[in-house]
Tab-separated table of C-alpha atoms and ligand atoms in Angstrom:
chain	number	residue	atom	x	y	z
A	24	MET	CA	167.514	-77.569	-28.290
A	25	ARG	CA	168.230	-81.233	-28.062
A	26	ASP	CA	165.982	-83.315	-25.902
A	27	TRP	CA	168.661	-84.571	-23.529
A	28	ILE	CA	169.965	-81.017	-22.916
A	29	GLY	CA	166.437	-79.951	-22.029
A	30	ARG	CA	166.144	-82.837	-19.547
A	31	LEU	CA	169.580	-82.065	-18.109
A	32	LEU	CA	168.618	-78.426	-17.658
A	33	SER	CA	165.338	-79.355	-15.971
A	34	ILE	CA	167.192	-81.783	-13.586
A	35	ALA	CA	169.737	-78.999	-12.885
A	36	ALA	CA	166.884	-76.531	-12.301
A	37	ILE	CA	165.150	-78.934	-9.833
A	38	ALA	CA	168.475	-79.598	-8.063
A	39	GLY	CA	169.341	-75.866	-7.945
A	40	ALA	CA	165.884	-74.842	-6.722
A	41	GLY	CA	165.852	-77.615	-4.102
A	42	ALA	CA	169.383	-76.744	-2.923
A	43	LEU	CA	168.502	-73.020	-2.736
A	44	PHE	CA	165.356	-73.691	-0.782
A	45	THR	CA	167.130	-76.115	1.621
A	46	GLY	CA	170.036	-73.658	2.000
A	47	LEU	CA	167.708	-70.762	2.826
A	48	VAL	CA	165.634	-72.765	5.303
A	49	PHE	CA	168.228	-75.123	6.895
A	50	GLY	CA	171.580	-73.654	5.962
A	51	ALA	CA	174.385	-74.348	3.429
A	52	ALA	CA	175.344	-77.743	4.877
A	53	PHE	CA	171.823	-79.072	4.294
A	54	ALA	CA	171.852	-77.612	0.797
A	55	ALA	CA	175.019	-79.627	0.010
A	56	LEU	CA	173.439	-82.727	1.596
A	57	PHE	CA	170.324	-82.208	-0.509
A	58	LEU	CA	172.392	-81.899	-3.667
A	59	PHE	CA	174.326	-85.075	-2.825
A	60	ALA	CA	171.121	-87.043	-2.112
A	61	PHE	CA	169.487	-85.700	-5.244
A	62	LEU	CA	172.435	-86.717	-7.446
A	63	LEU	CA	172.549	-90.143	-5.789
A	64	ILE	CA	168.866	-90.686	-6.631
A	65	VAL	CA	169.393	-89.561	-10.246
A	66	VAL	CA	172.413	-91.898	-10.649
A	67	ALA	CA	170.511	-94.765	-8.942
A	68	ILE	CA	167.553	-94.321	-11.342
A	69	ALA	CA	169.922	-94.300	-14.366
A	70	LEU	CA	171.836	-97.362	-13.107
A	71	SER	CA	168.706	-99.368	-12.388
A	72	ALA	CA	167.319	-98.553	-15.869
A	73	ARG	CA	170.610	-99.638	-17.415
A	74	ALA	CA	170.595	-102.840	-15.372
A	75	ARG	CA	167.009	-103.560	-16.569
A	76	LEU	CA	168.084	-102.958	-20.165
A	77	ALA	CA	171.133	-105.246	-19.753
A	78	ARG	CA	168.924	-107.952	-18.178
A	79	TRP	CA	166.398	-107.693	-20.974
A	80	LEU	CA	169.071	-107.673	-23.684
A	81	ALA	CA	170.393	-110.980	-22.311
A	82	ASP	CA	167.088	-112.566	-23.387
A	83	PRO	CA	165.153	-110.074	-25.494
A	84	ALA	CA	161.465	-110.916	-25.736
A	85	ILE	CA	159.125	-108.597	-27.562
A	86	ASP	CA	156.325	-108.976	-24.979
A	87	ASP	CA	158.599	-108.510	-21.999
A	88	ILE	CA	160.273	-105.226	-22.905
A	89	PRO	CA	160.891	-102.918	-19.831
A	90	ASP	CA	158.461	-100.056	-19.575
A	91	ASP	CA	159.881	-96.741	-18.345
A	92	GLU	CA	159.275	-93.049	-18.355
A	93	GLY	CA	161.438	-90.396	-20.001
A	94	THR	CA	164.526	-91.097	-22.081
A	95	TRP	CA	164.609	-94.771	-21.099
A	96	GLY	CA	160.975	-95.057	-22.058
A	97	GLU	CA	161.806	-93.689	-25.489
A	98	ILE	CA	164.734	-96.091	-25.846
A	99	TYR	CA	162.473	-99.008	-24.960
A	100	ALA	CA	159.750	-97.818	-27.324
A	101	ARG	CA	162.237	-97.639	-30.177
A	102	LEU	CA	163.680	-101.016	-29.309
A	103	HIS	CA	160.174	-102.386	-29.243
A	104	ARG	CA	159.430	-100.967	-32.701
A	105	MET	CA	162.728	-102.271	-34.069
A	106	LEU	CA	162.037	-105.710	-32.696
A	107	ARG	CA	158.539	-105.734	-34.090
A	108	GLU	CA	159.811	-104.757	-37.533
A	109	GLN	CA	162.545	-107.365	-37.333
A	110	SER	CA	160.211	-110.111	-36.304
A	111	GLY	CA	157.791	-109.104	-39.092
A	112	ALA	CA	160.622	-109.267	-41.641
A	113	ARG	CA	161.710	-112.640	-40.216
A	114	ALA	CA	158.170	-113.975	-40.411
A	115	SER	CA	157.724	-112.877	-44.019
A	116	LEU	CA	161.145	-114.292	-44.900
A	117	SER	CA	160.358	-117.637	-43.350
A	118	HIS	CA	156.948	-117.591	-45.033
A	119	ALA	CA	158.642	-116.946	-48.383
A	120	LEU	CA	161.048	-119.803	-47.644
A	121	TRP	CA	158.185	-122.079	-46.662
A	122	ARG	CA	156.330	-121.253	-49.866
A	123	PHE	CA	159.477	-121.804	-51.914
A	124	ARG	CA	159.890	-125.180	-50.261
A	125	GLN	CA	156.249	-126.025	-50.839
A	126	ALA	CA	156.670	-125.158	-54.528
A	127	GLY	CA	159.808	-127.316	-54.691
A	128	GLU	CA	157.970	-130.194	-53.056
A	129	ALA	CA	154.996	-129.893	-55.393
A	130	MET	CA	157.169	-130.033	-58.525
A	131	PRO	CA	156.642	-133.149	-60.627
A	132	ASP	CA	160.324	-133.015	-61.543
A	133	GLY	CA	162.920	-134.113	-59.017
A	134	VAL	CA	165.085	-131.402	-57.425
A	135	LEU	CA	168.095	-132.360	-55.322
A	136	VAL	CA	170.479	-129.778	-53.844
A	137	LEU	CA	174.140	-130.828	-53.573
A	138	ASP	CA	176.790	-128.904	-51.628
A	139	ALA	CA	180.322	-128.218	-52.916
A	140	ASP	CA	181.366	-131.764	-51.839
A	141	ASN	CA	178.412	-133.363	-53.665
A	142	ARG	CA	176.606	-134.114	-50.415
A	143	ILE	CA	172.845	-133.974	-50.255
A	144	GLU	CA	171.482	-130.779	-48.688
A	145	TRP	CA	167.846	-131.022	-49.716
A	146	MET	CA	165.560	-132.901	-52.059
A	147	ASN	CA	161.893	-132.880	-52.956
A	148	PRO	CA	159.589	-135.927	-52.837
A	149	SER	CA	159.842	-136.433	-56.627
A	150	ALA	CA	163.627	-136.776	-56.341
A	151	GLU	CA	163.105	-139.227	-53.439
A	152	GLY	CA	160.848	-141.303	-55.699
A	153	HIS	CA	163.092	-141.090	-58.749
A	154	PHE	CA	166.254	-142.208	-56.978
A	155	GLY	CA	164.727	-144.316	-54.197
A	156	LEU	CA	166.116	-141.976	-51.516
A	157	THR	CA	164.684	-140.603	-48.264
A	158	PHE	CA	165.584	-137.038	-47.376
A	159	LYS	CA	165.606	-137.557	-43.586
A	160	ARG	CA	167.785	-140.654	-43.844
A	161	ASP	CA	170.100	-139.607	-46.680
A	162	ARG	CA	170.673	-135.924	-45.861
A	163	GLY	CA	174.417	-135.164	-45.773
A	164	GLN	CA	175.362	-138.348	-47.664
A	165	ALA	CA	177.630	-138.163	-50.723
A	166	ILE	CA	175.421	-138.556	-53.792
A	167	THR	CA	177.821	-141.056	-55.407
A	168	ASN	CA	177.305	-143.402	-52.434
A	169	LEU	CA	173.605	-143.465	-53.176
A	170	ILE	CA	173.425	-143.214	-56.984
A	171	ARG	CA	176.091	-145.628	-58.114
A	172	HIS	CA	175.084	-145.857	-61.754
A	173	PRO	CA	178.443	-145.669	-63.632
A	174	ALA	CA	176.958	-143.335	-66.264
A	175	PHE	CA	175.869	-140.923	-63.502
A	176	VAL	CA	179.228	-141.055	-61.697
A	177	GLY	CA	180.990	-140.368	-65.030
A	178	TYR	CA	178.605	-137.483	-65.767
A	179	LEU	CA	179.235	-135.943	-62.341
A	180	ASP	CA	183.013	-136.256	-62.718
A	181	ALA	CA	183.172	-135.010	-66.317
A	182	GLN	CA	181.675	-131.655	-65.270
A	183	HIS	CA	180.087	-131.035	-68.687
A	184	TYR	CA	176.549	-130.479	-67.608
A	185	GLY	CA	175.212	-128.791	-70.752
A	186	GLU	CA	173.212	-131.850	-71.897
A	187	PRO	CA	170.971	-134.034	-69.744
A	188	LEU	CA	171.865	-137.665	-69.114
A	189	THR	CA	169.403	-140.515	-69.690
A	190	LEU	CA	169.442	-143.110	-66.914
A	191	LYS	CA	167.660	-146.407	-67.480
A	192	GLY	CA	166.466	-148.796	-64.786
A	193	GLY	CA	166.051	-146.291	-61.924
A	194	ALA	CA	164.565	-147.032	-58.530
A	195	GLU	CA	161.688	-149.008	-60.029
A	196	GLY	CA	163.588	-151.101	-62.538
A	197	GLU	CA	161.981	-150.114	-65.828
A	198	ARG	CA	161.989	-146.388	-65.166
A	199	VAL	CA	163.835	-144.070	-67.540
A	200	LEU	CA	165.052	-140.778	-66.069
A	201	SER	CA	166.478	-137.717	-67.719
A	202	VAL	CA	168.847	-136.061	-65.222
A	203	GLN	CA	170.767	-132.823	-65.446
A	204	LEU	CA	173.218	-131.127	-63.103
A	205	VAL	CA	173.046	-127.348	-62.856
A	206	PRO	CA	175.986	-125.688	-61.047
A	207	TYR	CA	175.171	-122.565	-59.023
A	208	GLY	CA	176.489	-120.374	-56.181
A	209	ASN	CA	179.733	-121.497	-54.605
A	210	HIS	CA	180.293	-124.886	-56.342
A	211	GLU	CA	176.878	-126.109	-55.258
A	212	LYS	CA	174.752	-128.036	-57.753
A	213	LEU	CA	171.133	-128.722	-58.462
A	214	LEU	CA	170.369	-132.224	-59.657
A	215	LEU	CA	167.183	-132.106	-61.722
A	216	SER	CA	165.443	-135.324	-62.714
A	217	ARG	CA	162.459	-136.031	-64.943
A	218	ASP	CA	160.613	-139.292	-65.509
A	219	VAL	CA	160.678	-139.842	-69.298
A	220	THR	CA	159.577	-143.501	-69.247
A	221	ARG	CA	156.351	-142.782	-71.119
A	222	TRP	CA	158.076	-140.573	-73.645
A	223	GLU	CA	160.799	-143.194	-74.221
A	224	ARG	CA	158.163	-145.891	-74.678
A	225	LEU	CA	156.310	-143.747	-77.224
A	226	GLU	CA	159.572	-143.001	-78.966
A	227	SER	CA	160.444	-146.685	-79.217
A	228	MET	CA	156.897	-147.458	-80.421
A	229	ARG	CA	157.303	-144.787	-83.079
A	230	ARG	CA	160.649	-146.260	-84.167
A	231	ASP	CA	159.193	-149.789	-84.295
A	232	PHE	CA	156.165	-148.544	-86.198
A	233	ILE	CA	158.220	-146.826	-88.878
A	234	ALA	CA	160.480	-149.870	-89.182
A	235	ASN	CA	157.442	-152.156	-89.478
A	236	VAL	CA	155.641	-150.029	-92.055
A	237	SER	CA	158.801	-149.715	-94.152
A	238	HIS	CA	159.329	-153.446	-93.966
A	239	GLU	CA	155.707	-154.223	-94.857
A	240	LEU	CA	155.893	-151.941	-97.901
A	241	ARG	CA	159.331	-153.027	-98.984
A	242	THR	CA	158.412	-156.687	-99.365
A	243	PRO	CA	155.691	-156.287	-102.018
A	244	LEU	CA	157.728	-153.560	-103.722
A	245	THR	CA	160.725	-155.896	-104.004
A	246	VAL	CA	158.507	-158.600	-105.481
A	247	MET	CA	157.013	-156.158	-107.993
A	248	ARG	CA	160.398	-154.891	-108.974
A	249	GLY	CA	161.564	-158.445	-109.577
A	250	PHE	CA	158.656	-159.048	-111.943
A	251	LEU	CA	159.232	-155.762	-113.738
A	252	GLU	CA	162.873	-156.697	-114.327
A	253	THR	CA	161.838	-160.132	-115.586
A	254	LEU	CA	159.356	-158.541	-117.963
A	255	THR	CA	161.932	-156.037	-119.198
A	256	ASP	CA	164.289	-158.898	-120.066
A	257	ALA	CA	161.578	-161.187	-121.493
A	258	ARG	CA	160.892	-161.706	-125.142
A	259	GLU	CA	157.913	-159.751	-126.413
A	260	SER	CA	156.117	-162.857	-127.501
A	261	ASP	CA	156.100	-164.501	-124.039
A	262	GLU	CA	152.472	-163.729	-123.351
A	263	LYS	CA	152.088	-166.399	-120.676
A	264	LEU	CA	154.881	-164.855	-118.639
A	265	TYR	CA	153.346	-161.396	-119.048
A	266	ARG	CA	149.960	-162.540	-117.857
A	267	ARG	CA	151.347	-164.448	-114.861
A	268	SER	CA	153.599	-161.548	-113.848
A	269	LEU	CA	150.795	-159.009	-114.126
A	270	GLU	CA	148.554	-161.209	-111.983
A	271	LEU	CA	151.179	-161.524	-109.283
A	272	MET	CA	151.992	-157.822	-109.418
A	273	THR	CA	148.318	-156.994	-109.054
A	274	GLY	CA	148.279	-159.201	-105.923
A	275	GLN	CA	151.230	-157.278	-104.465
A	276	ALA	CA	149.673	-153.911	-105.356
A	277	GLU	CA	146.467	-155.011	-103.600
A	278	ARG	CA	148.499	-155.977	-100.564
A	279	MET	CA	150.099	-152.549	-100.446
A	280	GLN	CA	146.730	-150.909	-100.914
A	281	ARG	CA	145.214	-152.904	-98.040
A	282	LEU	CA	148.122	-151.892	-95.830
A	283	VAL	CA	147.820	-148.211	-96.708
A	284	GLU	CA	144.044	-148.295	-96.193
A	285	ASP	CA	144.426	-149.952	-92.797
A	286	LEU	CA	147.082	-147.405	-91.825
A	287	LEU	CA	144.843	-144.527	-92.836
A	288	MET	CA	141.935	-146.059	-90.933
A	289	LEU	CA	144.076	-146.465	-87.819
A	290	SER	CA	145.381	-142.935	-87.991
A	291	ARG	CA	141.812	-141.600	-88.369
A	292	LEU	CA	140.666	-143.657	-85.380
A	293	GLU	CA	143.545	-142.350	-83.278
A	294	ASP	CA	143.129	-138.743	-84.337
A	295	SER	CA	141.370	-136.896	-81.544
A	296	ARG	CA	140.227	-134.246	-84.036
A	297	TYR	CA	138.073	-136.924	-85.657
A	298	PRO	CA	134.950	-137.079	-83.504
A	299	LEU	CA	132.784	-140.161	-83.620
A	300	ARG	CA	129.900	-139.626	-86.022
A	301	GLU	CA	127.037	-141.715	-84.766
A	302	GLU	CA	123.797	-142.856	-86.321
A	303	PRO	CA	121.336	-145.671	-85.609
A	304	VAL	CA	122.889	-148.673	-87.338
A	305	ASP	CA	120.788	-151.618	-88.512
A	306	VAL	CA	123.177	-154.219	-87.107
A	307	PRO	CA	121.237	-157.278	-88.388
A	308	ALA	CA	121.472	-155.901	-91.958
A	309	LEU	CA	125.109	-154.989	-91.427
A	310	VAL	CA	125.964	-158.482	-90.149
A	311	ARG	CA	124.180	-160.035	-93.122
A	312	ALA	CA	126.226	-157.855	-95.502
A	313	VAL	CA	129.449	-158.835	-93.705
A	314	LEU	CA	128.469	-162.522	-93.994
A	315	VAL	CA	127.742	-162.227	-97.724
A	316	GLU	CA	131.142	-160.640	-98.216
A	317	ALA	CA	132.723	-163.347	-96.050
A	318	GLU	CA	131.139	-166.100	-98.146
A	319	GLY	CA	132.748	-164.520	-101.219
A	320	LEU	CA	136.125	-164.826	-99.524
A	321	ASN	CA	135.409	-168.235	-98.023
A	322	ARG	CA	134.078	-169.944	-101.167
A	323	GLY	CA	132.638	-172.790	-99.166
A	324	THR	CA	135.878	-173.686	-97.378
A	325	HIS	CA	134.266	-173.362	-93.924
A	326	ARG	CA	130.768	-173.801	-92.572
A	327	ILE	CA	129.567	-170.383	-91.453
A	328	ALA	CA	126.479	-170.240	-89.209
A	329	SER	CA	124.920	-167.214	-87.521
A	330	THR	CA	122.499	-166.160	-84.775
A	331	VAL	CA	121.511	-162.555	-85.326
A	332	GLY	CA	119.274	-160.611	-82.938
A	333	PRO	CA	117.150	-157.672	-84.135
A	334	GLN	CA	118.878	-154.911	-82.153
A	335	TRP	CA	120.125	-151.686	-83.712
A	336	LEU	CA	123.071	-149.758	-82.384
A	337	LEU	CA	123.905	-146.089	-82.040
A	338	ALA	CA	127.327	-146.184	-83.689
A	339	ASN	CA	129.477	-145.258	-86.640
A	340	ARG	CA	128.397	-147.630	-89.406
A	341	GLU	CA	131.725	-147.753	-91.277
A	342	GLU	CA	133.809	-148.268	-88.169
A	343	VAL	CA	131.568	-151.037	-86.835
A	344	ARG	CA	131.473	-152.699	-90.249
A	345	SER	CA	135.242	-152.598	-90.435
A	346	ALA	CA	135.569	-154.150	-86.941
A	347	PHE	CA	133.067	-156.954	-87.671
A	348	THR	CA	134.627	-157.681	-91.081
A	349	ASN	CA	138.075	-157.942	-89.524
A	350	LEU	CA	136.914	-160.537	-87.000
A	351	VAL	CA	135.047	-162.659	-89.552
A	352	THR	CA	137.919	-162.459	-92.069
A	353	ASN	CA	140.382	-163.527	-89.363
A	354	ALA	CA	138.226	-166.520	-88.442
A	355	ILE	CA	138.233	-167.620	-92.099
A	356	ARG	CA	141.963	-167.001	-92.470
A	357	TYR	CA	143.123	-168.752	-89.338
A	358	THR	CA	140.707	-171.694	-89.271
A	359	PRO	CA	141.774	-174.686	-91.340
A	360	ALA	CA	139.518	-175.679	-94.237
A	361	GLY	CA	136.444	-177.606	-93.150
A	362	GLY	CA	136.268	-175.746	-89.812
A	363	ASP	CA	133.158	-174.198	-88.268
A	364	ILE	CA	132.613	-170.502	-87.760
A	365	HIS	CA	129.710	-169.126	-85.779
A	366	VAL	CA	128.738	-165.466	-85.828
A	367	SER	CA	126.262	-163.995	-83.329
A	368	TRP	CA	124.776	-160.622	-82.398
A	369	GLU	CA	122.871	-160.668	-79.114
A	370	VAL	CA	121.970	-158.623	-76.086
A	371	GLU	CA	123.454	-160.062	-72.883
A	372	GLY	CA	122.215	-158.221	-69.769
A	373	THR	CA	123.629	-154.722	-69.780
A	374	GLU	CA	125.695	-155.357	-72.890
A	375	ALA	CA	125.298	-156.285	-76.533
A	376	ALA	CA	127.912	-158.506	-78.163
A	377	PHE	CA	128.968	-159.398	-81.678
A	378	ARG	CA	130.863	-162.678	-81.357
A	379	VAL	CA	132.833	-164.694	-83.900
A	380	ARG	CA	133.618	-168.214	-82.720
A	381	ASP	CA	135.804	-170.623	-84.665
A	382	ASN	CA	137.181	-174.081	-84.016
A	383	GLY	CA	140.579	-173.284	-85.505
A	384	GLU	CA	144.021	-173.785	-84.012
A	385	GLY	CA	143.519	-171.332	-81.194
A	386	ILE	CA	146.156	-168.988	-79.770
A	387	ALA	CA	148.631	-169.666	-76.937
A	388	PRO	CA	147.904	-167.478	-73.866
A	389	GLU	CA	151.220	-165.576	-74.052
A	390	HIS	CA	150.222	-164.129	-77.443
A	391	VAL	CA	146.702	-163.069	-76.519
A	392	PRO	CA	147.500	-159.766	-74.707
A	393	ARG	CA	149.691	-158.653	-77.613
A	394	LEU	CA	147.329	-159.422	-80.502
A	395	THR	CA	146.012	-155.855	-80.649
A	396	GLU	CA	149.516	-154.373	-81.027
A	397	ARG	CA	150.127	-153.090	-84.517
A	398	PHE	CA	151.835	-155.671	-86.725
A	399	TYR	CA	151.834	-158.326	-84.015
A	400	ARG	CA	151.206	-161.735	-85.556
A	401	VAL	CA	151.412	-165.200	-84.068
A	402	ASP	CA	152.435	-166.713	-87.385
A	403	ARG	CA	153.947	-164.043	-89.592
A	404	SER	CA	154.118	-165.970	-92.841
A	405	ARG	CA	150.598	-167.344	-92.443
A	406	SER	CA	149.198	-163.868	-91.864
A	407	ARG	CA	151.036	-162.480	-94.901
A	408	SER	CA	150.193	-165.350	-97.234
A	409	SER	CA	146.509	-164.991	-96.353
A	410	GLY	CA	146.576	-161.247	-97.041
A	411	GLY	CA	146.745	-159.996	-93.426
A	412	THR	CA	148.216	-156.578	-92.702
A	413	GLY	CA	148.785	-157.180	-88.991
A	414	LEU	CA	146.626	-154.143	-88.217
A	415	GLY	CA	143.145	-155.705	-88.103
A	416	LEU	CA	142.805	-156.251	-84.357
A	417	ALA	CA	144.437	-152.885	-83.599
A	418	ILE	CA	141.651	-151.304	-85.673
A	419	VAL	CA	138.976	-153.349	-83.867
A	420	LYS	CA	140.344	-152.296	-80.473
A	421	HIS	CA	140.289	-148.612	-81.406
A	422	VAL	CA	136.794	-148.822	-82.858
A	423	MET	CA	135.560	-150.428	-79.642
A	424	GLN	CA	137.260	-147.779	-77.490
A	425	ARG	CA	135.567	-145.061	-79.497
A	426	HIS	CA	132.226	-146.743	-78.794
A	427	GLN	CA	132.927	-147.174	-75.055
A	428	GLY	CA	133.024	-150.900	-75.645
A	429	ARG	CA	135.779	-153.519	-75.641
A	430	LEU	CA	137.291	-156.303	-77.681
A	431	GLU	CA	137.272	-159.636	-75.827
A	432	ILE	CA	139.506	-162.512	-76.886
A	433	GLU	CA	139.070	-166.057	-75.589
A	434	SER	CA	141.159	-168.795	-77.085
A	435	ARG	CA	142.391	-172.293	-76.387
A	436	VAL	CA	145.128	-173.953	-78.391
A	437	GLY	CA	143.658	-176.839	-80.374
A	438	GLU	CA	140.055	-175.824	-79.638
A	439	GLY	CA	139.528	-172.469	-81.310
A	440	SER	CA	138.919	-168.832	-80.502
A	441	THR	CA	136.096	-166.411	-79.833
A	442	PHE	CA	136.607	-162.744	-80.657
A	443	SER	CA	133.849	-160.437	-79.389
A	444	CYS	CA	132.959	-156.778	-79.824
A	445	VAL	CA	131.082	-155.915	-76.631
A	446	PHE	CA	129.040	-152.674	-76.561
A	447	PRO	CA	127.318	-151.146	-73.543
A	448	ALA	CA	123.539	-151.649	-73.785
A	449	THR	CA	123.181	-147.868	-73.540
A	450	ARG	CA	124.271	-147.820	-77.190
A	451	LEU	CA	121.301	-149.882	-78.330
A	452	ALA	CA	119.049	-147.796	-80.539
A	453	PRO	CA	115.400	-148.312	-81.439
A	454	ALA	CA	115.047	-149.862	-84.871
A	455	SER	CA	113.982	-147.271	-87.415
A	456	GLY	CA	113.386	-147.203	-91.106
A	457	THR	CA	114.849	-143.765	-91.512
A	458	VAL	CA	118.466	-142.916	-91.095
A	459	ALA	CA	118.818	-140.346	-88.339
A	460	GLU	CA	120.700	-137.158	-88.932
A	461	VAL	CA	124.427	-137.725	-88.511
A	462	THR	CA	125.418	-135.775	-85.442
A	463	PRO	CA	128.669	-135.986	-83.517
A	464	ILE	CA	127.492	-136.817	-79.996
A	465	ARG	CA	130.735	-137.597	-78.238
A	466	GLY	CA	134.335	-136.797	-78.778
A	467	VAL	CA	136.900	-139.481	-79.322
A	468	ALA	CA	137.366	-141.847	-76.399
B	505	LIG	P1	146.415	-159.997	-89.461
B	505	LIG	O1	146.271	-159.060	-90.551
B	505	LIG	O2	147.776	-160.621	-89.379
B	505	LIG	O3	145.329	-160.989	-89.377
B	505	LIG	P2	145.267	-159.021	-87.018
B	505	LIG	O4	145.616	-157.843	-86.179
B	505	LIG	O5	143.904	-159.099	-87.561
B	505	LIG	O6	146.361	-159.097	-88.143
B	505	LIG	O7	145.527	-160.310	-86.152
B	505	LIG	C1	146.729	-160.428	-85.448
B	505	LIG	C2	147.110	-161.879	-85.289
B	505	LIG	O8	146.171	-162.525	-84.420
B	505	LIG	C3	147.057	-162.680	-86.559
B	505	LIG	O9	148.272	-162.553	-87.278
B	505	LIG	C4	146.874	-164.085	-86.023
B	505	LIG	O10	148.132	-164.624	-85.666
B	505	LIG	C5	146.053	-163.876	-84.765
B	505	LIG	N1	144.630	-164.162	-84.972
B	505	LIG	C6	143.650	-163.280	-85.242
B	505	LIG	N2	142.443	-163.878	-85.345
B	505	LIG	C7	142.661	-165.198	-85.128
B	505	LIG	C8	141.833	-166.351	-85.078
B	505	LIG	N3	140.510	-166.283	-85.287
B	505	LIG	N4	142.427	-167.531	-84.798
B	505	LIG	C9	143.742	-167.636	-84.596
B	505	LIG	N5	144.588	-166.585	-84.626
B	505	LIG	C10	144.058	-165.382	-84.883
């Protein structure tokens, strides 16, 4: 039997029994009075419970739910359970939303939500940074009022959002952004942005590098081809012409070889799979060897003096030799005949420095920070005519980075320059007669 029928029957039984008892004791009139009073009480209880429910429903609070006996008690208990479940579901939903928002805010890419009228609904901090916007201030604004870049406005209007758009000169001037619109839902859009400044810079460096290498190789090749054509047309007996042409072609071939060797050296130095192989290097002996080689190149054109300390270095012999040779060769190349060059290797406090000082023409300050760029030359034709590849200082810089050291350049126009390879004193090694086992100690810097 249903619950409510059971309750109704028990109320009817109480009313009947009460009425019967009152009727037997006090008479029929009192029985009717009893029944009337009893019904009134039952109705009053039901009405007051309903009123409590109505009052509570006007402002339902889970902790303030009416507490009653019987059917009303059951109703309240169920309501209480329902509310608890609802508030649990709401809490987990808002937690999920909060986490989603947190994830959106943590994204390194910019995310901006646009409504159907292209007004800003939400954006994460990366988007704020990319476009120079502030969510609190710009919420609800039309995006085209805030990003006025004609390319962006055109992209938004064209409605072909398959490919991203590259925007140059964003909020911070030099920034390059890749932006893409992604339509979703009911004409809403996501505006995704990514900072590709670094990638663009690398890409342009790569383009410049390929153009430079091609140019550097093309010049000697063109010269060689010219000679080959001349020789093809020449009379067999013209031995003088043959000899001269072969000499000049050999010079061009050497130039190409130097370039290719420098390129290979640079690529090895930059390759992170190439760990630094260190050994105790007898720097005084190495400097002497570099100076002997330099004298061969110099042929008495400059006065070369040296101050060489006894310290050894824990380093890669070939790399250090290449760096030192580059600096000494440059001093010879860029110092006019009769100039002075001084080479030194000394410990200075917590560092040890190999310095090459010349009293040549010096370098204007605006060039100095760019000297270590590949193929950067102050005087292009002078560098080429003296056999320079334009890669020497780039090699020195990389070698020094791999040894946790640095290349220092000091120069004054008209007075001369000092190029120094500065190593941390922690790299100094005790002098030894035996060559230590070659062990890779560190990875590439
Ligand atoms: P290069 O092969 O042209 O010498 P480097 O990278 O070794 O290339 O040097 C870059 C440029 O720095 C040179 O072209 C030259 O203009 C300048 N330079 C280097 N060393 C000196 C120096 N001792 N005095 C003046 N200029 C120098």
